[in-house]
CSV table of C-alpha atoms and ligand atoms in Angstrom, one decimal:
chain,number,residue,atom,x,y,z
A,1,MET,CA,-0.3,0.1,0.3
A,2,SER,CA,1.2,4.0,-0.2
A,3,GLY,CA,-0.1,7.2,0.2
A,4,LYS,CA,0.5,9.1,3.4
A,5,ARG,CA,-2.2,8.5,5.7
A,6,THR,CA,-1.1,6.9,9.2
A,7,PRO,CA,-0.8,3.2,8.7
A,8,LYS,CA,-3.4,1.0,11.4
A,9,VAL,CA,-1.4,-2.0,12.3
A,10,ALA,CA,-2.7,-5.1,14.4
A,11,LEU,CA,-0.1,-5.4,16.8
A,12,VAL,CA,0.5,-8.6,18.7
A,13,PRO,CA,3.2,-8.5,21.3
A,14,GLY,CA,2.3,-12.0,22.3
A,15,ASP,CA,4.3,-14.4,25.0
A,16,GLY,CA,7.8,-14.7,26.4
A,17,ILE,CA,9.8,-12.2,24.8
A,18,GLY,CA,7.5,-11.1,22.0
A,19,PRO,CA,6.1,-7.8,24.6
A,20,GLU,CA,10.2,-7.3,24.9
A,21,VAL,CA,11.2,-7.4,21.2
A,22,ILE,CA,7.9,-5.4,20.2
A,23,GLU,CA,8.3,-2.7,22.9
A,24,SER,CA,11.9,-2.2,21.2
A,25,ALA,CA,10.9,-2.3,17.8
A,26,LEU,CA,8.1,0.1,18.5
A,27,ALA,CA,10.7,2.9,20.4
A,28,VAL,CA,13.0,2.5,17.1
A,29,LEU,CA,10.5,3.0,14.8
A,30,GLN,CA,9.3,6.2,16.5
A,31,ALA,CA,12.7,7.3,16.8
A,32,ALA,CA,12.9,6.8,12.9
A,33,GLY,CA,10.1,8.7,12.4
A,34,GLY,CA,7.7,5.9,11.1
A,35,GLU,CA,4.4,7.0,12.4
A,36,ILE,CA,1.9,4.4,12.7
A,37,GLU,CA,-1.5,3.7,14.9
A,38,ALA,CA,-0.8,0.6,16.6
A,39,VAL,CA,-4.3,-1.1,17.9
A,40,PRO,CA,-2.9,-3.7,20.6
A,41,PHE,CA,-4.3,-7.4,20.8
A,42,GLU,CA,-4.1,-9.5,23.5
A,43,VAL,CA,-3.6,-13.0,21.5
A,44,GLY,CA,-2.0,-16.1,22.5
A,45,LEU,CA,-1.0,-18.8,25.6
A,46,GLY,CA,-1.6,-16.2,28.4
A,47,ARG,CA,-5.2,-15.2,27.5
A,48,TRP,CA,-5.9,-18.7,26.7
A,49,LYS,CA,-5.1,-19.7,29.8
A,50,ARG,CA,-6.9,-17.0,31.3
A,51,THR,CA,-10.0,-16.8,29.4
A,52,GLY,CA,-9.9,-20.4,27.7
A,53,THR,CA,-9.8,-18.6,23.9
A,54,ALA,CA,-6.3,-17.6,22.3
A,55,LEU,CA,-7.6,-15.9,19.6
A,56,SER,CA,-11.4,-14.6,19.1
A,57,GLU,CA,-13.4,-14.7,15.6
A,58,GLU,CA,-13.8,-10.7,16.9
A,59,ASP,CA,-10.3,-10.5,17.1
A,60,LEU,CA,-10.0,-11.9,13.1
A,61,ILE,CA,-12.7,-9.9,12.3
A,62,ALA,CA,-11.0,-6.6,13.5
A,63,ILE,CA,-7.5,-8.0,12.5
A,64,LYS,CA,-8.8,-8.0,8.9
A,65,ASP,CA,-9.9,-4.3,8.9
A,66,LEU,CA,-6.5,-2.9,9.4
A,67,ASP,CA,-3.7,-2.5,7.5
A,68,CYS,CA,-1.5,-5.4,8.7
A,69,VAL,CA,-0.3,-7.4,11.4
A,70,LEU,CA,3.1,-6.7,13.5
A,71,PHE,CA,4.1,-9.9,15.9
A,72,GLY,CA,6.1,-10.9,18.7
A,73,ALA,CA,6.0,-14.2,19.7
A,74,ILE,CA,3.2,-17.0,20.7
A,75,THR,CA,4.0,-20.0,23.1
A,76,THR,CA,2.3,-23.3,21.6
A,77,PRO,CA,1.6,-25.7,24.1
A,78,PRO,CA,2.1,-28.9,23.4
A,79,ASP,CA,-1.9,-29.4,24.3
A,80,PRO,CA,-4.6,-30.7,21.7
A,81,ALA,CA,-7.3,-28.3,22.3
A,82,TYR,CA,-4.7,-25.5,21.3
A,83,LYS,CA,-4.7,-24.6,17.9
A,84,SER,CA,-1.3,-22.3,17.0
A,85,VAL,CA,-2.4,-18.6,16.6
A,86,LEU,CA,0.1,-18.2,14.0
A,87,LEU,CA,-0.7,-21.3,11.8
A,88,ARG,CA,-4.6,-19.8,12.2
A,89,LEU,CA,-3.5,-16.1,11.1
A,90,ARG,CA,-1.4,-17.7,8.3
A,91,LYS,CA,-4.6,-19.4,7.0
A,92,GLU,CA,-7.5,-16.5,7.8
A,93,LEU,CA,-5.5,-14.1,6.5
A,94,ASP,CA,-3.9,-16.1,3.7
A,95,LEU,CA,-0.2,-15.3,4.1
A,96,TYR,CA,0.5,-17.8,1.3
A,97,ALA,CA,4.4,-16.5,1.3
A,98,ASN,CA,6.7,-16.3,4.0
A,99,ILE,CA,9.6,-14.0,2.8
A,100,ARG,CA,12.9,-14.0,5.2
A,101,PRO,CA,16.1,-12.3,4.3
A,102,PHE,CA,19.6,-13.5,5.8
A,103,LYS,CA,22.3,-11.0,5.4
A,104,GLY,CA,25.5,-10.8,7.0
A,105,GLN,CA,29.2,-11.5,6.7
A,106,ARG,CA,28.8,-15.0,5.7
A,107,LEU,CA,25.3,-14.9,3.9
A,108,ASN,CA,23.0,-12.6,1.6
A,109,LEU,CA,19.9,-14.3,0.7
A,110,VAL,CA,16.3,-15.0,1.0
A,111,ILE,CA,14.8,-17.7,1.3
A,112,VAL,CA,10.9,-17.9,0.0
A,113,ARG,CA,8.9,-20.7,2.2
A,114,GLU,CA,5.7,-21.8,0.8
A,115,ASN,CA,3.6,-20.9,4.3
A,116,THR,CA,-0.2,-23.0,3.6
A,117,GLU,CA,0.6,-26.3,2.5
A,118,GLY,CA,3.4,-29.3,2.2
A,119,LEU,CA,3.5,-31.3,5.4
A,120,TYR,CA,1.9,-28.1,7.2
A,121,SER,CA,-1.3,-28.5,5.6
A,122,GLY,CA,-3.1,-30.1,8.3
A,123,ILE,CA,-4.7,-33.2,7.2
A,124,GLU,CA,-3.5,-35.7,9.5
A,125,THR,CA,-4.2,-39.3,11.3
A,126,ILE,CA,-3.0,-40.6,14.4
A,127,GLU,CA,-4.1,-44.0,15.7
A,128,ASP,CA,-2.3,-46.5,17.7
A,129,GLU,CA,-0.2,-48.5,15.6
A,130,GLU,CA,0.5,-45.8,12.2
A,131,ALA,CA,-0.3,-41.9,11.8
A,132,ARG,CA,0.0,-40.3,8.9
A,133,THR,CA,0.3,-36.7,7.5
A,134,VAL,CA,-0.5,-35.6,3.8
A,135,ARG,CA,1.8,-33.6,2.2
A,136,LEU,CA,-0.2,-31.4,0.0
A,137,ILE,CA,1.5,-30.0,-3.4
A,138,THR,CA,-1.3,-28.0,-5.4
A,139,ARG,CA,-0.7,-26.3,-8.9
A,140,ARG,CA,-2.1,-23.0,-7.5
A,141,GLY,CA,-0.1,-22.7,-4.3
A,142,SER,CA,3.0,-23.9,-6.2
A,143,ARG,CA,2.3,-21.0,-9.2
A,144,ARG,CA,1.3,-18.4,-6.2
A,145,ILE,CA,4.6,-18.8,-4.2
A,146,ALA,CA,7.0,-19.4,-7.8
A,147,GLU,CA,5.6,-16.1,-8.6
A,148,LYS,CA,6.5,-14.1,-5.5
A,149,ALA,CA,9.7,-15.5,-5.2
A,150,CYS,CA,10.3,-14.6,-9.2
A,151,ASP,CA,8.9,-10.8,-8.2
A,152,LEU,CA,11.8,-11.0,-5.6
A,153,ALA,CA,14.6,-12.4,-8.0
A,154,LYS,CA,14.1,-9.9,-11.1
A,155,GLU,CA,15.5,-7.4,-8.4
A,156,ARG,CA,18.3,-9.3,-7.5
A,157,GLN,CA,19.9,-12.3,-9.2
A,158,LYS,CA,18.4,-15.7,-9.5
A,159,LEU,CA,16.5,-18.0,-8.0
A,160,THR,CA,17.1,-21.6,-6.8
A,161,VAL,CA,14.4,-23.8,-6.5
A,162,VAL,CA,14.7,-26.4,-3.4
A,163,HIS,CA,13.2,-29.5,-3.3
A,164,LYS,CA,13.3,-33.5,-3.0
A,165,SER,CA,11.8,-34.5,-6.4
A,166,ASN,CA,14.4,-37.6,-7.0
A,167,VAL,CA,11.9,-39.2,-3.8
A,168,LEU,CA,8.7,-37.2,-3.2
A,169,LYS,CA,6.4,-37.3,-6.0
A,170,SER,CA,4.7,-33.8,-4.9
A,171,ASP,CA,7.9,-31.9,-5.1
A,172,ARG,CA,8.0,-33.2,-8.7
A,173,LEU,CA,5.1,-30.7,-9.2
A,174,PHE,CA,6.6,-27.9,-7.0
A,175,LEU,CA,9.3,-28.2,-9.4
A,176,LYS,CA,7.8,-28.3,-12.7
A,177,VAL,CA,5.7,-25.3,-11.6
A,178,CYS,CA,8.3,-23.3,-10.1
A,179,ARG,CA,10.4,-24.0,-13.7
A,180,GLU,CA,7.2,-23.2,-15.9
A,181,VAL,CA,6.8,-19.7,-13.8
A,182,ALA,CA,10.2,-18.6,-14.0
A,183,LEU,CA,10.6,-19.5,-17.5
A,184,LYS,CA,7.7,-17.4,-18.2
A,185,ARG,CA,8.8,-14.5,-16.2
A,186,GLY,CA,12.5,-14.5,-17.6
A,187,VAL,CA,14.0,-15.1,-14.5
A,188,PRO,CA,17.8,-16.7,-14.1
A,189,HIS,CA,17.0,-20.0,-12.6
A,190,ASP,CA,18.5,-23.6,-11.4
A,191,ASP,CA,17.2,-26.3,-8.9
A,192,MET,CA,18.7,-28.3,-6.0
A,193,TYR,CA,17.5,-31.3,-3.9
A,194,VAL,CA,17.0,-30.1,0.0
A,195,ASP,CA,19.8,-31.8,1.8
A,196,ALA,CA,22.6,-30.4,-0.8
A,197,ALA,CA,21.0,-27.4,0.0
A,198,ALA,CA,21.5,-27.6,3.6
A,199,TYR,CA,25.3,-28.6,3.2
A,200,ASN,CA,25.8,-25.7,1.2
A,201,LEU,CA,24.0,-23.0,2.8
A,202,ILE,CA,27.1,-23.8,5.3
A,203,VAL,CA,29.9,-24.6,2.6
A,204,ARG,CA,29.2,-22.9,-0.3
A,205,PRO,CA,26.7,-19.8,0.9
A,206,GLU,CA,27.5,-17.6,-2.2
A,207,ALA,CA,25.7,-19.9,-4.6
A,208,PHE,CA,22.4,-18.8,-3.1
A,209,ASP,CA,20.5,-15.8,-4.0
A,210,VAL,CA,16.8,-16.2,-3.4
A,211,LEU,CA,15.3,-19.9,-2.8
A,212,VAL,CA,11.9,-20.8,-2.9
A,213,THR,CA,10.9,-24.0,-1.1
A,214,THR,CA,7.8,-25.8,0.7
A,215,ASN,CA,6.9,-25.2,4.1
A,216,LEU,CA,8.6,-27.8,6.2
A,217,PHE,CA,12.0,-27.5,4.1
A,218,GLY,CA,11.7,-23.7,4.5
A,219,ASP,CA,11.4,-24.0,8.2
A,220,ILE,CA,14.4,-25.8,8.5
A,221,LEU,CA,16.5,-24.1,6.4
A,222,SER,CA,15.5,-20.4,7.6
A,223,ASP,CA,16.9,-21.7,11.1
A,224,GLU,CA,20.0,-23.2,9.6
A,225,ALA,CA,20.7,-19.6,8.1
A,226,ALA,CA,19.7,-17.6,11.3
A,227,GLY,CA,22.5,-19.9,13.1
A,228,ILE,CA,24.8,-19.2,9.9
A,229,LEU,CA,24.4,-15.6,10.7
A,230,GLY,CA,25.1,-15.9,15.0
A,231,SER,CA,21.9,-16.0,16.3
A,232,LEU,CA,18.0,-16.7,15.6
A,233,GLY,CA,17.7,-13.3,17.2
A,234,LEU,CA,18.7,-11.6,14.1
A,235,CYS,CA,16.4,-12.4,11.3
A,236,ALA,CA,13.1,-10.9,10.5
A,237,SER,CA,10.1,-12.2,8.3
A,238,ALA,CA,7.4,-10.9,6.0
A,239,ASN,CA,4.3,-13.3,5.9
A,240,LEU,CA,2.2,-11.8,2.8
A,241,GLY,CA,-0.9,-12.7,1.3
A,242,ASP,CA,-1.7,-10.9,-2.0
A,243,ASP,CA,-3.4,-8.0,-0.3
A,244,ARG,CA,-2.8,-8.7,3.5
A,245,ALA,CA,1.0,-9.0,5.4
A,246,LEU,CA,2.0,-9.9,8.9
A,247,PHE,CA,5.3,-8.9,10.5
A,248,GLU,CA,7.6,-11.1,12.6
A,249,PRO,CA,11.0,-12.2,14.1
A,250,ILE,CA,11.8,-16.1,12.9
A,251,HIS,CA,12.1,-16.6,16.5
A,252,GLY,CA,9.4,-18.2,19.4
A,253,SER,CA,8.6,-17.0,22.4
A,254,ALA,CA,11.8,-18.0,24.1
A,255,PRO,CA,10.7,-19.1,27.1
A,256,ASP,CA,14.5,-19.9,28.6
A,257,ILE,CA,15.1,-16.1,28.9
A,258,ALA,CA,11.7,-14.2,28.7
A,259,GLY,CA,11.5,-11.8,32.1
A,260,LYS,CA,15.9,-11.4,31.5
A,261,GLY,CA,15.8,-8.3,29.7
A,262,ILE,CA,18.2,-9.8,27.5
A,263,ALA,CA,16.4,-10.9,24.4
A,264,ASN,CA,17.9,-9.4,21.2
A,265,PRO,CA,15.4,-6.9,19.5
A,266,ILE,CA,16.7,-6.6,15.8
A,267,GLY,CA,14.8,-9.5,14.5
A,268,ALA,CA,11.8,-7.5,15.8
A,269,ILE,CA,13.3,-4.6,14.5
A,270,ARG,CA,13.9,-5.8,11.4
A,271,SER,CA,10.7,-7.2,10.6
A,272,THR,CA,9.2,-3.4,11.6
A,273,ALA,CA,11.6,-1.7,8.7
A,274,MET,CA,10.2,-4.8,6.2
A,275,MET,CA,6.8,-3.9,7.6
A,276,MET,CA,7.6,-0.1,6.8
A,277,GLN,CA,8.8,-0.9,3.5
A,278,TRP,CA,5.6,-2.8,2.7
A,279,LEU,CA,3.5,0.0,3.6
A,280,GLY,CA,5.1,2.4,1.5
A,281,ARG,CA,8.0,4.1,3.7
A,282,PRO,CA,10.6,2.7,2.5
A,283,GLU,CA,12.8,5.7,4.2
A,284,VAL,CA,12.0,5.2,7.5
A,285,SER,CA,12.6,1.1,6.4
A,286,GLN,CA,16.3,2.5,5.5
A,287,ARG,CA,17.2,4.4,8.7
A,288,MET,CA,16.1,1.1,10.9
A,289,GLU,CA,18.4,-1.1,8.7
A,290,ASP,CA,20.8,1.4,8.8
A,291,ALA,CA,21.1,1.7,12.5
A,292,VAL,CA,21.2,-1.9,12.6
A,293,SER,CA,23.6,-2.3,10.5
A,294,TRP,CA,26.2,0.5,13.1
A,295,ALA,CA,24.7,-1.0,16.2
A,296,LEU,CA,26.5,-4.7,14.6
A,297,GLN,CA,29.5,-3.2,13.7
A,298,THR,CA,30.0,-1.5,16.3
A,299,GLY,CA,29.2,-4.6,19.1
A,300,MET,CA,26.8,-2.9,20.9
A,301,THR,CA,24.7,-6.3,20.7
A,302,THR,CA,23.2,-8.6,23.6
A,303,THR,CA,24.5,-11.5,24.6
A,304,ASP,CA,23.3,-14.1,22.0
A,305,LEU,CA,25.9,-11.9,19.5
A,306,GLY,CA,28.6,-12.5,22.3
A,307,GLY,CA,27.8,-8.4,23.7
A,308,SER,CA,27.4,-7.8,26.9
A,309,TYR,CA,24.4,-5.1,26.6
A,310,ALA,CA,20.6,-5.9,27.7
A,311,THR,CA,17.6,-5.1,25.2
A,312,ARG,CA,16.8,-1.9,26.7
A,313,GLU,CA,20.9,-1.0,26.5
A,314,VAL,CA,20.7,-1.8,22.8
A,315,THR,CA,17.3,-0.4,22.0
A,316,GLU,CA,18.3,3.4,24.0
A,317,ALA,CA,21.2,3.1,21.6
A,318,LEU,CA,19.8,2.5,18.5
A,319,ALA,CA,17.0,5.3,19.6
A,320,LEU,CA,19.9,7.8,20.2
A,321,ARG,CA,21.8,7.1,17.0
A,322,LEU,CA,18.6,7.9,15.1
A,323,THR,CA,17.4,10.7,16.9
A,324,ASP,CA,21.2,12.0,16.3
A,325,MET,CA,21.0,11.3,12.7
A,326,SER,CA,18.2,13.2,12.2
A,327,HIS,CA,19.6,16.5,13.5
B,401,ATP,P1,9.2,-22.3,19.1
B,401,ATP,O1,8.5,-23.9,18.9
B,401,ATP,O2,8.3,-21.0,19.1
B,401,ATP,O3,10.0,-21.7,17.5
B,401,ATP,P2,11.7,-22.6,20.5
B,401,ATP,O4,12.0,-22.7,21.5
B,401,ATP,O5,11.8,-23.7,19.5
B,401,ATP,O6,9.9,-22.0,20.3
B,401,ATP,P3,13.1,-20.2,20.4
B,401,ATP,O7,11.9,-19.4,21.1
B,401,ATP,O8,13.4,-19.0,19.0
B,401,ATP,O9,12.6,-21.3,20.0
B,401,ATP,O10,14.1,-20.2,20.5
B,401,ATP,C1,15.3,-20.9,20.8
B,401,ATP,C2,16.6,-20.9,20.9
B,401,ATP,O11,16.9,-19.6,20.6
B,401,ATP,C3,16.3,-20.2,23.0
B,401,ATP,O12,17.4,-21.1,23.3
B,401,ATP,C4,16.2,-18.9,22.2
B,401,ATP,O13,16.4,-18.0,24.0
B,401,ATP,C5,17.1,-18.7,21.6
B,401,ATP,N1,16.7,-17.0,21.3
B,401,ATP,C6,15.5,-17.0,20.5
B,401,ATP,N2,15.1,-15.7,19.7
B,401,ATP,C7,16.3,-14.8,20.9
B,401,ATP,C8,16.3,-13.8,20.8
B,401,ATP,N3,15.8,-12.7,20.4
B,401,ATP,N4,17.6,-13.0,21.9
B,401,ATP,C9,18.1,-13.8,22.3
B,401,ATP,N5,18.1,-15.5,22.2
B,401,ATP,C10,17.0,-15.9,20.9
């Protein structure tokens, strides 16, 4: 979207470190001169424990009325009665493309993960002796994710389709459709088996630019890429549909460090920068990205990256830097 009215953003801080990193991201956004009208929603495990509902139908209706969602993290307990809030939001808003950029000393690539089908289609049965999960891949699902990936690859260098089509028939369709789309759009492309991609991410990361892959493979390769960069706490993502979007750091609610004030806020700050870009405020987005690069270069980092600073200290340093830069 574009235009200069103040965008209305559904704010879902969530559980664990979610509220801590979102608070930081909002402070940095403000210092970068980004204006949003934040509409807060109490969604997640905390609310489920209190009321029995993690995300209500009314919440969904209200969220659909706003421009986009800024999401922290939500704890999903291993309770069959609890439905994953993030999976529901992705499904209800039809956010089929998960875009995950990874940029650092060793990596400069984007993973485009199909978000609605594959092994996360929810077509499952479990009995005492046998359990099944159907890996659903459709032409429509493959085509639209390939189109999103090609849009990105056109602005960059090339597309790599990551799959396991030598074993999985479902991936033969995925690969075929991705190739068709890339050919039609004139995007340079190649492809790689997922096991080779996992290996090459570590030994030959320069082989990659934009990767497009199915749901579970994208999930796993993203965490691997985050590990290569040094921390899950650094990485951002956008969940995109045709005209809706949800932005979130790729990390979870990290219950082991919640409440300690040491969470790395950079993934949430970068997710907010991606949101401002999508909302048609590229200058705010760029200021936030520049400030993050400065913090990383100067060692103004939290302990997950070997630094000695608390979330609040990193946030204040970034906000001060942005305020100084604007004078
Ligand atoms: P989920 O199932 O929601 O993905 P998880 O526990 O598997 O949750 P995370 O919550 O992302 O995954 O945490 C994985 C590890 O990474 C934990 O040790 C956590 O403390 C660490 N971690 C995650 N995010 C951050 C962050 N922002 N800053 C510092 N450490 C983090």
